[in-house]
XYZ file of C-alpha atoms in Angstrom:
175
model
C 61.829 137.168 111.217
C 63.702 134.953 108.792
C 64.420 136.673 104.961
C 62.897 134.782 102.169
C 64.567 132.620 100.249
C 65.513 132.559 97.084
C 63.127 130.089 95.000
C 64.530 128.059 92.341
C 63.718 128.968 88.928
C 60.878 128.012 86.852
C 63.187 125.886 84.235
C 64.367 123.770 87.538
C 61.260 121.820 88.064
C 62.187 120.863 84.577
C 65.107 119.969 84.351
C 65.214 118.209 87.979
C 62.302 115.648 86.808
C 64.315 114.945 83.506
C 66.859 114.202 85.822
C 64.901 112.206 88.023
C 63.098 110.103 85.184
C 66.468 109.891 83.540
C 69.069 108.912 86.465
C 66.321 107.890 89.599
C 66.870 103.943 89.188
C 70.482 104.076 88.977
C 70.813 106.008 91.893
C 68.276 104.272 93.830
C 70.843 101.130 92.791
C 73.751 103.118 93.995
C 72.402 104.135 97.445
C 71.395 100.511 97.743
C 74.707 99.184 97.255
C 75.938 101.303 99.387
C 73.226 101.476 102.171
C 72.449 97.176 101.106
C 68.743 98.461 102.141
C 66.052 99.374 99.228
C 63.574 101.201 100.845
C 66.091 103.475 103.061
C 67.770 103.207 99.290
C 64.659 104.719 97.777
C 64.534 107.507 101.179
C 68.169 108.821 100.157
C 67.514 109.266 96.811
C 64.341 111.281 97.183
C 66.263 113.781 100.034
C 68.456 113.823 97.311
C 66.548 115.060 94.604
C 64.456 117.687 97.530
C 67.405 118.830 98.994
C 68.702 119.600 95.514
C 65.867 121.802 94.397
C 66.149 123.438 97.741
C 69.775 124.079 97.025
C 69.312 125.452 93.104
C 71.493 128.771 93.276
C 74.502 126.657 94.735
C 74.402 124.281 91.730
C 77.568 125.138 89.363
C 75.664 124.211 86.364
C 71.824 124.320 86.686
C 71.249 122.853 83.531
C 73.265 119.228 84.323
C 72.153 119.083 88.215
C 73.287 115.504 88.444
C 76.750 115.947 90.245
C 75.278 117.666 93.233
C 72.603 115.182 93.028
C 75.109 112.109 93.130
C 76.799 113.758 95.240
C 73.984 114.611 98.081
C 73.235 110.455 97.278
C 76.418 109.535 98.426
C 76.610 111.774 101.584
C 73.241 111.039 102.516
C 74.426 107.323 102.586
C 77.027 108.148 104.728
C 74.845 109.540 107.200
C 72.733 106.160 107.021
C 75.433 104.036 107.707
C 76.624 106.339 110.363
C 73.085 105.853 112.653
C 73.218 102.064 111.350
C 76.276 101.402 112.678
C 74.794 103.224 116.436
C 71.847 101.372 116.299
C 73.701 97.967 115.910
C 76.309 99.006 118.397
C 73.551 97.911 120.929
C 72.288 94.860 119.146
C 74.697 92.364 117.494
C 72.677 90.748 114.377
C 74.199 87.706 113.086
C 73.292 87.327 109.319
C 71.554 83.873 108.730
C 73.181 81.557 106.235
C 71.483 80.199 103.635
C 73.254 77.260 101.796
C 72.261 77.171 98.466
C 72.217 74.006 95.931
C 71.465 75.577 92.494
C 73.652 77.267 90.165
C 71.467 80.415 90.257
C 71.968 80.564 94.415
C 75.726 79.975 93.936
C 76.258 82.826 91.876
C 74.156 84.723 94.594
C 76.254 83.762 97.073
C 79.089 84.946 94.552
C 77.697 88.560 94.101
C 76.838 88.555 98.061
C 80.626 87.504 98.690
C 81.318 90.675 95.749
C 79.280 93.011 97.538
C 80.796 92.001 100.900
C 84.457 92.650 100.022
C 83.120 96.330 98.501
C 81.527 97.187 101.714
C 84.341 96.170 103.694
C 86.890 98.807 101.637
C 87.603 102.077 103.200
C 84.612 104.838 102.641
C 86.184 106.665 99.965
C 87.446 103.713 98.270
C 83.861 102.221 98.193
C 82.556 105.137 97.193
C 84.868 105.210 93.627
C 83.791 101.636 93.110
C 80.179 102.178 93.603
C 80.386 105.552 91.526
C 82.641 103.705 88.455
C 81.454 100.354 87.892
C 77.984 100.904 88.946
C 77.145 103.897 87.612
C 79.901 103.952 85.056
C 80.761 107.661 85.770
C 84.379 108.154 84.696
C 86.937 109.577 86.884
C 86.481 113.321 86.579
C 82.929 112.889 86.944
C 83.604 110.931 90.239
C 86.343 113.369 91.189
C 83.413 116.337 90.604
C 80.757 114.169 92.350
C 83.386 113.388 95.640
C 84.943 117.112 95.352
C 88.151 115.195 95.220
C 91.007 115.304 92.639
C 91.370 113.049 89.399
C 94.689 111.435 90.857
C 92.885 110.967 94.087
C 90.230 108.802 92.353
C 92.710 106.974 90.472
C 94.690 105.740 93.828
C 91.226 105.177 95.373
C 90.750 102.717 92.673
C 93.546 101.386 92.696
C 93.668 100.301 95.975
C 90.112 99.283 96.087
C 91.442 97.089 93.241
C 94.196 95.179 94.864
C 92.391 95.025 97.975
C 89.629 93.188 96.336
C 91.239 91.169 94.025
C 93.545 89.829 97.185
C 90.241 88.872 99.263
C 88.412 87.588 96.504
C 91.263 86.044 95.435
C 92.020 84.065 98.448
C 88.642 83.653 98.821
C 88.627 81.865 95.340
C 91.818 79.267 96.199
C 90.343 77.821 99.263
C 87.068 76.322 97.327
């Protein structure tokens, strides 16, 4: 017979749906750029929030539970990506193009070209640009939220930075 486990206390339920009504769209937004799927998006960010509450007594601050929340976000992306990638290992999809006319579709295409480059970075270094410039977070919350170091976040950046700025660069000089 399993022990009982310890419930969460009554202040969580709380403070975990201020969170939620105060940080749920942005994360949904952050899963999504990294996952480029809303409703599996949407999925994440709900585990998130459930696995969160299940995990109260490991939170480090229970009144601020949005680090381990970002946090369970990000590595529950991860592990959507990861059976992704095994269920396309079977199937090759070919994206379809869509040529576009209108300034509105160009810049589209633009943000799709963006988003391209971001997913192609390393993990970690996709992970610093999705946590900075989408969610703003600066670089000891993403440090907190990765369980990395400051001067690790900075070099992830960094190198995210030149990387893109080479791609999209090139990218830009042969139009």
């Amino acid at each position: 017979m399993e022990p009982p486990r310890p419930q969460a206390p009554a202040d969580a339920d709380h403070v975990l749906a201020a969170a939620y009504r105060d940080h749920a769209v942005r994360l949904v937004g952050l899963a999504r750029y990294l996952l480029d799927d809303t409703t599996q998006a949407e999925e994440v960010v709900q585990e998130a929030f459930a696995r969160t509450y299940a995990g109260w007594s490991r939170l480090r601050d229970p009144q601020h539970p949005l680090p381990y929340v970002q946090r369970a976000v990000v590595n529950l992306s991860r592990g959507g990506l990861r059976r992704r990638r095994v269920a396309r290992a079977a199937v090759l999809e070919v994206p379809p193009d869509v040529p576009s006319a209108e300034h509105a579709a160009a810049e589209s295409a633009r943000r799709d070209e963006i988003a391209a480059a971001v997913r192609a970075l390393p993990r970690r270094q996709r992970e610093c640009i999705a946590l900075r410039y989408y969610l703003d977070c600066s670089v000891s919350d993403i440090a907190t939220a990765l369980r990395i170091s400051g001067g690790s976040v900075k070099q992830h950046l960094h190198r995210a930075h030149a990387t893109l700025a080479g791609r999209l660069g090139e990218q830009e000089d042969d139009d």
